[in-house]
Short mmCIF file of C-alpha atoms in Angstrom, two decimals:
data_model
loop_
_atom_site.label_atom_id
_atom_site.label_comp_id
_atom_site.label_asym_id
_atom_site.label_seq_id
_atom_site.Cartn_x
_atom_site.Cartn_y
_atom_site.Cartn_z
CA MET A 1 36.55 -10.55 14.76
CA THR A 2 36.47 -14.26 13.51
CA ALA A 3 34.50 -14.36 9.63
CA VAL A 4 31.29 -15.75 12.17
CA ALA A 5 31.46 -12.44 14.44
CA GLN A 6 31.80 -10.32 11.16
CA GLU A 7 28.56 -11.82 10.00
CA ARG A 8 26.53 -12.49 12.95
CA THR A 9 27.32 -8.08 13.16
CA ARG A 10 26.30 -7.50 10.05
CA GLN A 11 22.82 -9.60 10.26
CA ARG A 12 22.28 -7.68 13.02
CA LEU A 13 23.21 -4.26 11.75
CA LEU A 14 20.28 -5.54 8.68
CA ASP A 15 17.63 -6.49 11.32
CA GLU A 16 18.16 -3.22 12.79
CA ALA A 17 18.31 -1.07 9.79
CA CYS A 18 14.86 -2.97 8.90
CA ARG A 19 13.29 -2.21 12.09
CA LEU A 20 14.29 1.36 11.73
CA PHE A 21 12.72 1.95 8.29
CA ALA A 22 9.81 0.57 9.24
CA MET A 23 9.71 2.89 12.01
CA HIS A 24 10.97 6.42 10.59
CA SER A 25 11.20 5.51 6.96
CA PHE A 26 13.99 4.50 4.49
CA ALA A 27 14.63 8.36 4.31
CA GLY A 28 14.61 9.35 7.84
CA THR A 29 17.07 6.73 9.06
CA SER A 30 20.73 7.90 8.69
CA LEU A 31 23.64 5.87 9.47
CA GLN A 32 24.09 7.43 12.54
CA MET A 33 21.06 6.60 14.38
CA ILE A 34 21.44 2.80 13.03
CA ALA A 35 24.76 2.84 14.75
CA ASP A 36 23.59 4.69 17.91
CA THR A 37 20.90 1.83 18.25
CA LEU A 38 23.59 -1.01 17.76
CA GLY A 39 25.68 0.91 20.31
CA VAL A 40 28.74 0.76 17.50
CA THR A 41 30.29 3.73 15.33
CA LYS A 42 30.07 4.93 11.92
CA ALA A 43 33.03 3.41 11.48
CA ALA A 44 31.93 0.34 12.39
CA ILE A 45 29.16 0.32 10.01
CA TYR A 46 31.35 1.44 7.07
CA HIS A 47 32.90 -1.82 7.51
CA HIS A 48 30.11 -3.65 6.11
CA PHE A 49 28.35 -0.59 4.44
CA LYS A 50 29.94 2.54 2.51
CA THR A 51 25.77 3.79 1.62
CA ARG A 52 22.38 3.39 2.87
CA ASP A 53 21.44 2.30 -0.49
CA GLU A 54 23.41 -0.81 -0.12
CA ILE A 55 22.30 -1.39 3.52
CA LEU A 56 18.85 -1.02 1.58
CA THR A 57 19.93 -3.51 -1.01
CA ALA A 58 21.51 -6.30 0.82
CA VAL A 59 17.82 -6.14 3.86
CA ILE A 60 15.39 -6.65 0.69
CA GLN A 61 18.23 -9.77 -1.09
CA PRO A 62 16.89 -12.45 0.26
CA ALA A 63 13.60 -11.69 -0.93
CA ILE A 64 14.53 -10.60 -3.66
CA GLU A 65 16.22 -14.05 -4.42
CA GLU A 66 13.05 -15.89 -3.55
CA LEU A 67 11.51 -13.41 -6.02
CA ARG A 68 14.10 -15.01 -8.87
CA THR A 69 13.06 -18.49 -7.94
CA ALA A 70 9.37 -17.52 -8.38
CA ILE A 71 9.38 -15.81 -11.51
CA ALA A 72 11.49 -18.52 -13.16
CA VAL A 73 9.19 -21.58 -12.23
CA ALA A 74 6.38 -19.94 -13.65
CA GLU A 75 8.73 -18.66 -16.73
CA VAL A 76 9.25 -22.82 -17.67
CA GLN A 77 5.06 -23.20 -16.70
CA ARG A 78 3.33 -24.20 -20.31
CA THR A 79 0.09 -22.50 -20.25
CA PRO A 80 -1.00 -18.54 -19.47
CA ALA A 81 -3.18 -20.33 -16.46
CA ALA A 82 -0.51 -22.16 -15.21
CA ARG A 83 2.10 -19.54 -15.58
CA ALA A 84 -0.24 -17.07 -13.57
CA ASP A 85 -0.96 -19.85 -10.71
CA ALA A 86 2.19 -20.48 -10.14
CA MET A 87 3.55 -17.02 -10.19
CA LEU A 88 0.04 -16.15 -7.81
CA SER A 89 1.18 -19.47 -5.70
CA GLY A 90 5.24 -18.05 -5.30
CA MET A 91 4.30 -14.06 -4.35
CA VAL A 92 1.79 -15.74 -1.84
CA ASP A 93 4.84 -17.51 0.63
CA LEU A 94 6.90 -14.49 -0.40
CA THR A 95 4.46 -11.86 0.77
CA VAL A 96 3.38 -14.00 3.79
CA LYS A 97 6.89 -15.09 5.08
CA HIS A 98 8.77 -11.76 4.06
CA ARG A 99 5.69 -9.98 5.74
CA ALA A 100 7.61 -7.00 8.06
CA LEU A 101 9.66 -6.22 4.63
CA ILE A 102 7.01 -6.25 2.06
CA GLY A 103 4.90 -3.59 4.79
CA MET A 104 8.04 -1.69 5.05
CA ILE A 105 8.68 -1.70 1.59
CA GLY A 106 4.99 -0.78 0.59
CA MET A 107 4.64 2.03 3.11
CA ASP A 108 7.53 3.98 1.76
CA ALA A 109 8.00 5.79 -1.07
CA GLY A 110 11.21 6.64 -0.31
CA VAL A 111 12.57 2.72 -0.74
CA THR A 112 10.16 2.97 -4.33
CA SER A 113 12.06 6.07 -5.79
CA ALA A 114 15.92 4.42 -3.49
CA LEU A 115 15.00 1.38 -5.91
CA GLN A 116 14.71 3.12 -9.17
CA SER A 117 18.39 3.15 -9.39
CA HIS A 118 18.77 -0.41 -10.20
CA PRO A 119 17.23 -1.64 -13.54
CA ASP A 120 17.44 -5.28 -12.37
CA ILE A 121 15.32 -4.72 -9.18
CA VAL A 122 12.72 -2.59 -10.79
CA GLU A 123 12.54 -4.97 -13.87
CA LEU A 124 12.36 -8.18 -11.80
CA ILE A 125 9.33 -6.62 -9.51
CA GLN A 126 7.16 -5.74 -12.75
CA ARG A 127 7.87 -9.39 -14.41
CA PRO A 128 5.06 -10.74 -11.59
CA ALA A 129 2.67 -8.39 -13.21
CA GLU A 130 3.49 -9.71 -16.11
CA LEU A 131 3.32 -13.37 -15.54
CA MET A 132 -0.03 -13.10 -13.78
CA ARG A 133 -1.65 -11.18 -16.31
CA LEU A 134 -3.85 -14.48 -18.77
CA ASP A 135 -4.38 -12.41 -21.96
CA GLY A 136 -3.38 -9.34 -23.35
CA THR A 137 -6.93 -7.16 -22.51
CA PRO A 138 -7.51 -4.10 -19.89
CA GLY A 139 -9.54 -6.45 -17.31
CA ALA A 140 -6.59 -9.18 -17.03
CA GLU A 141 -4.07 -6.78 -16.56
CA ILE A 142 -6.45 -4.83 -14.01
CA ASN A 143 -6.90 -8.20 -11.74
CA ALA A 144 -3.19 -9.09 -11.79
CA THR A 145 -2.53 -5.48 -10.10
CA ILE A 146 -5.17 -5.99 -8.51
CA ALA A 147 -4.74 -9.59 -7.16
CA LEU A 148 -0.97 -8.36 -6.45
CA ALA A 149 -1.44 -5.12 -4.26
CA GLY A 150 -4.24 -6.60 -2.55
CA ILE A 151 -1.89 -10.06 -1.37
CA ALA A 152 0.92 -8.00 -0.55
CA THR A 153 -1.36 -5.34 1.43
CA ALA A 154 -3.36 -7.83 3.26
CA ALA A 155 -0.23 -9.94 4.05
CA SER A 156 1.39 -7.10 5.94
CA SER A 157 -1.84 -5.34 7.09
CA PRO A 158 -1.39 -4.99 10.91
CA VAL A 159 -5.02 -6.51 11.44
CA LEU A 160 -4.28 -9.57 10.17
CA GLN A 161 -1.37 -10.20 11.75
CA HIS A 162 -3.11 -12.78 14.51
CA HIS A 163 -3.83 -15.25 11.71
CA ASP A 164 -1.39 -18.26 11.82
CA GLN A 165 0.68 -18.26 8.24
CA ALA A 166 -1.38 -21.62 7.10
CA GLU A 167 -4.16 -19.61 7.27
CA LEU A 168 -3.11 -16.59 5.72
CA ARG A 169 -1.35 -18.53 3.36
CA GLU A 170 -4.34 -20.42 2.29
CA HIS A 171 -6.89 -17.87 2.02
CA LEU A 172 -4.95 -15.44 0.29
CA LEU A 173 -3.97 -18.26 -2.00
CA ALA A 174 -7.84 -18.74 -2.40
CA ALA A 175 -8.50 -15.20 -3.02
CA GLY A 176 -5.84 -14.48 -5.67
CA ARG A 177 -7.05 -17.34 -7.98
CA ARG A 178 -10.74 -15.91 -7.41
CA VAL A 179 -9.20 -12.40 -8.57
CA LEU A 180 -7.48 -14.37 -11.91
CA GLY A 181 -10.56 -16.53 -12.83
CA LEU A 182 -8.36 -19.52 -12.02
CA ARG A 183 -9.68 -22.80 -10.72
CA THR A 184 -8.59 -23.81 -7.60
CA ARG A 185 -5.68 -27.01 -7.96
CA ARG A 186 -3.38 -28.57 -5.33
CA SER A 187 -1.05 -26.46 -4.10
CA MET B 1 -10.11 39.80 0.18
CA THR B 2 -13.08 38.55 -0.53
CA ALA B 3 -14.85 35.41 0.56
CA VAL B 4 -14.47 34.39 -2.75
CA ALA B 5 -10.96 34.87 -3.01
CA GLN B 6 -9.96 33.90 0.47
CA GLU B 7 -11.95 30.70 -0.41
CA ARG B 8 -9.66 30.00 -3.81
CA THR B 9 -6.39 30.65 -1.60
CA ARG B 10 -7.72 28.19 0.34
CA GLN B 11 -8.50 25.73 -2.24
CA ARG B 12 -5.16 26.64 -3.30
CA LEU B 13 -3.54 25.56 -1.12
CA LEU B 14 -5.15 22.27 -0.03
CA ASP B 15 -4.48 21.35 -4.05
CA GLU B 16 -0.54 22.17 -3.46
CA ALA B 17 -0.30 20.35 0.43
CA CYS B 18 -1.55 17.75 -1.33
CA ARG B 19 1.16 17.49 -4.41
CA LEU B 20 3.57 18.44 -1.59
CA PHE B 21 2.64 15.52 0.52
CA ALA B 22 2.93 13.29 -2.11
CA MET B 23 6.23 14.10 -3.62
CA HIS B 24 8.19 14.65 -0.13
CA SER B 25 5.56 13.06 2.08
CA PHE B 26 3.36 14.39 5.08
CA ALA B 27 6.45 14.29 7.26
CA GLY B 28 8.87 15.89 4.71
CA THR B 29 6.09 18.81 4.19
CA SER B 30 7.08 22.15 5.85
CA LEU B 31 4.00 24.98 5.90
CA GLN B 32 7.11 26.41 5.27
CA MET B 33 7.92 24.50 1.71
CA ILE B 34 3.71 24.85 1.10
CA ALA B 35 4.11 29.01 1.46
CA ASP B 36 7.17 28.83 -0.86
CA THR B 37 5.95 26.66 -3.03
CA LEU B 38 2.27 29.20 -2.99
CA GLY B 39 4.90 32.54 -3.15
CA VAL B 40 2.94 33.35 -0.24
CA THR B 41 4.10 34.02 3.27
CA LYS B 42 4.00 31.74 6.15
CA ALA B 43 1.39 34.13 7.87
CA ALA B 44 -1.11 33.65 4.56
CA ILE B 45 -0.96 30.31 5.68
CA TYR B 46 -1.88 30.55 9.27
CA HIS B 47 -4.26 32.90 8.06
CA HIS B 48 -6.04 29.55 6.97
CA PHE B 49 -5.07 26.75 8.81
CA LYS B 50 -2.69 26.90 12.45
CA THR B 51 -0.84 23.05 11.80
CA ARG B 52 0.10 21.25 8.99
CA ASP B 53 -2.26 18.57 10.60
CA GLU B 54 -5.09 21.33 10.28
CA ILE B 55 -3.66 21.28 6.39
CA LEU B 56 -4.24 17.10 6.05
CA THR B 57 -7.48 17.00 7.90
CA ALA B 58 -9.13 19.40 4.98
CA VAL B 59 -7.45 18.14 2.74
CA ILE B 60 -8.99 13.91 2.90
CA GLN B 61 -12.08 16.20 4.41
CA PRO B 62 -14.20 15.93 1.13
CA ALA B 63 -13.05 11.53 0.99
CA ILE B 64 -13.72 11.31 4.03
CA GLU B 65 -18.09 12.26 3.65
CA GLU B 66 -18.07 10.29 1.23
CA LEU B 67 -17.41 7.62 3.30
CA ARG B 68 -19.42 8.86 6.15
CA THR B 69 -21.94 8.77 2.89
CA ALA B 70 -21.14 5.31 1.71
CA ILE B 71 -20.99 3.29 5.54
CA ALA B 72 -24.57 4.41 6.14
CA VAL B 73 -25.96 3.74 2.53
CA ALA B 74 -24.48 0.08 3.45
CA GLU B 75 -25.29 0.32 7.33
CA VAL B 76 -29.45 0.24 6.29
CA GLN B 77 -28.97 -3.16 3.62
CA ARG B 78 -30.68 -5.58 5.34
CA THR B 79 -28.58 -8.74 4.54
CA PRO B 80 -24.80 -8.89 4.84
CA ALA B 81 -24.53 -9.98 1.68
CA ALA B 82 -26.26 -7.21 0.27
CA ARG B 83 -24.12 -4.82 3.27
CA ALA B 84 -21.18 -6.24 1.69
CA ASP B 85 -21.63 -5.41 -1.88
CA ALA B 86 -23.33 -1.92 -0.88
CA MET B 87 -19.96 -1.03 1.24
CA LEU B 88 -17.70 -2.56 -1.96
CA SER B 89 -19.51 -0.48 -4.64
CA GLY B 90 -18.96 2.57 -1.97
CA MET B 91 -15.74 2.12 -1.73
CA VAL B 92 -14.80 1.23 -5.48
CA ASP B 93 -16.20 4.97 -6.39
CA LEU B 94 -14.49 6.23 -3.82
CA THR B 95 -11.27 5.16 -4.70
CA VAL B 96 -11.24 5.76 -8.08
CA LYS B 97 -12.32 8.86 -7.99
CA HIS B 98 -9.84 10.35 -5.45
CA ARG B 99 -7.14 8.25 -6.91
CA ALA B 100 -4.16 10.29 -6.15
CA LEU B 101 -5.29 11.06 -2.40
CA ILE B 102 -5.66 7.27 -1.61
CA GLY B 103 -2.26 6.73 -3.33
CA MET B 104 -0.46 9.59 -1.08
CA ILE B 105 -2.41 8.15 2.19
CA GLY B 106 -1.02 4.79 1.81
CA MET B 107 1.86 5.44 0.90
CA ASP B 108 2.45 7.14 3.65
CA ALA B 109 3.05 6.53 7.13
CA GLY B 110 3.45 9.90 8.66
CA VAL B 111 -0.30 10.44 7.12
CA THR B 112 -0.94 7.00 8.90
CA SER B 113 0.40 8.23 12.45
CA ALA B 114 -1.37 11.41 12.42
CA LEU B 115 -4.42 10.57 11.78
CA GLN B 116 -4.04 8.80 15.05
CA SER B 117 -5.51 11.48 16.41
CA HIS B 118 -8.27 11.72 15.17
CA PRO B 119 -10.58 8.68 16.64
CA ASP B 120 -13.23 9.61 14.64
CA ILE B 121 -11.65 9.23 11.18
CA VAL B 122 -10.04 6.01 12.73
CA GLU B 123 -13.12 4.36 13.51
CA LEU B 124 -14.76 5.77 10.17
CA ILE B 125 -11.56 3.99 7.93
CA GLN B 126 -12.06 0.78 10.00
CA ARG B 127 -15.78 0.14 9.32
CA PRO B 128 -15.81 -0.82 6.02
CA ALA B 129 -13.54 -4.11 6.46
CA GLU B 130 -16.23 -5.06 8.92
CA LEU B 131 -19.19 -3.87 6.57
CA MET B 132 -17.11 -6.19 3.60
CA ARG B 133 -16.91 -9.38 6.01
CA LEU B 134 -20.00 -11.43 5.38
CA ASP B 135 -19.26 -13.72 8.34
CA GLY B 136 -17.63 -14.12 11.74
CA THR B 137 -15.10 -16.09 10.02
CA PRO B 138 -11.12 -15.83 9.91
CA GLY B 139 -11.80 -16.27 5.77
CA ALA B 140 -14.22 -13.53 6.04
CA GLU B 141 -12.15 -11.09 7.90
CA ILE B 142 -8.57 -12.24 5.40
CA ASN B 143 -10.95 -11.25 2.36
CA ALA B 144 -12.70 -8.47 3.46
CA THR B 145 -8.94 -7.02 3.72
CA ILE B 146 -8.10 -8.53 0.61
CA ALA B 147 -10.47 -6.82 -1.29
CA LEU B 148 -10.31 -3.30 0.48
CA ALA B 149 -6.20 -3.59 0.28
CA GLY B 150 -6.80 -4.23 -3.66
CA ILE B 151 -9.52 -1.95 -4.48
CA ALA B 152 -6.72 0.69 -3.32
CA THR B 153 -3.34 0.19 -4.12
CA ALA B 154 -4.59 -1.08 -7.73
CA ALA B 155 -6.91 1.95 -8.00
CA SER B 156 -4.00 4.29 -7.38
CA SER B 157 -1.31 2.22 -8.81
CA PRO B 158 0.76 4.42 -11.59
CA VAL B 159 0.51 1.33 -13.89
CA LEU B 160 -3.65 1.50 -13.68
CA GLN B 161 -3.78 5.02 -14.79
CA HIS B 162 -4.11 4.34 -18.43
CA HIS B 163 -7.08 2.96 -17.42
CA ASP B 164 -10.25 5.64 -17.76
CA GLN B 165 -12.57 5.68 -14.36
CA ALA B 166 -15.49 3.59 -15.86
CA GLU B 167 -13.61 0.80 -16.75
CA LEU B 168 -11.32 0.97 -14.26
CA ARG B 169 -14.08 0.99 -11.65
CA GLU B 170 -16.44 -2.36 -13.45
CA HIS B 171 -13.48 -4.59 -13.15
CA LEU B 172 -12.41 -3.71 -9.57
CA LEU B 173 -16.01 -3.54 -8.30
CA ALA B 174 -16.25 -7.56 -10.66
CA ALA B 175 -12.37 -8.06 -8.79
CA GLY B 176 -13.74 -6.96 -5.55
CA ARG B 177 -17.05 -9.31 -6.23
CA ARG B 178 -15.62 -12.34 -7.00
CA VAL B 179 -13.05 -12.20 -3.87
CA LEU B 180 -15.90 -11.58 -1.22
CA GLY B 181 -17.92 -14.84 -3.24
CA LEU B 182 -20.65 -12.42 -4.12
CA ARG B 183 -22.57 -12.61 -6.93
CA THR B 184 -22.86 -10.39 -10.04
CA ARG B 185 -25.95 -7.88 -9.57
CA ARG B 186 -26.33 -4.64 -11.16
CA SER B 187 -24.53 -1.06 -9.91
#
């Protein structure tokens, strides 16, 4: 196989794995099931990934990179409000773009538990809540958690899939700002 | 066994089932596992419940009854804002009180799928989002979804378990009102 064909197979494998994880849960999806759905042998899967954990990590990799960038953008802002607003805006973009992935991850305790063995990812996932706290009060911590949970869950909710991305993005951002107590600004 | 002992066994069974569902997921918990954890035979389980689905329904029954009451209270309010506020307040009480249960249900696609065979429960669960919409605009629908998702996920989040119930309740209610665009009133 050429490098291009290899890459195409790898991407098809990741797309199919993501769909199967969402349907049968991460714990309920075996390498054999992924191979069967793709119509390839388990050896063909092993050529790309040694374990199911490696597949999960590869599935979430693009979103993780965008999260890393969004955090970096937020971190260079000068005030707590500007940091919170930049982080919120980054999270809204990311969750709307990766709706299916967020829905799959958020509904699956097996994914949460598998990610525990990647301390770098765990640390990264905790960072937005820290950046979205306006101060050290309990209220600020609760508000950041509500904003993040509300955005992620609403963006991936089947109920809202009929809204277009731009409309959903705008309302999620406005609602997030109201939860955090941020003034509306140009985004 | 006396009726009291019977009822005590039934409650212990439900508590243990809820704990196992949260740990191994609903799909990953068998009647045999519940029997083993309780140190009883499967026949003793069958005395109380015929299927795992019956256990799930019994586990969520108290929360479902409170939800039914909260919906009834919201429905008799005269204005959309009063209806939304009453429903929000009821949902905050319910989610804070049943944190563990909400966390178990929310993280488990198997529970969502099992509940589909109970149309009355499905209808009941959809009602709060309808009552929390202030009008027929897409924004109102998205806000109601964000408020509900944010409250339920934040209330059951491990991150917020160190806050006491009264503090959590107060902040969830205030944040929910900001998302929905409701004025603060006495609760």
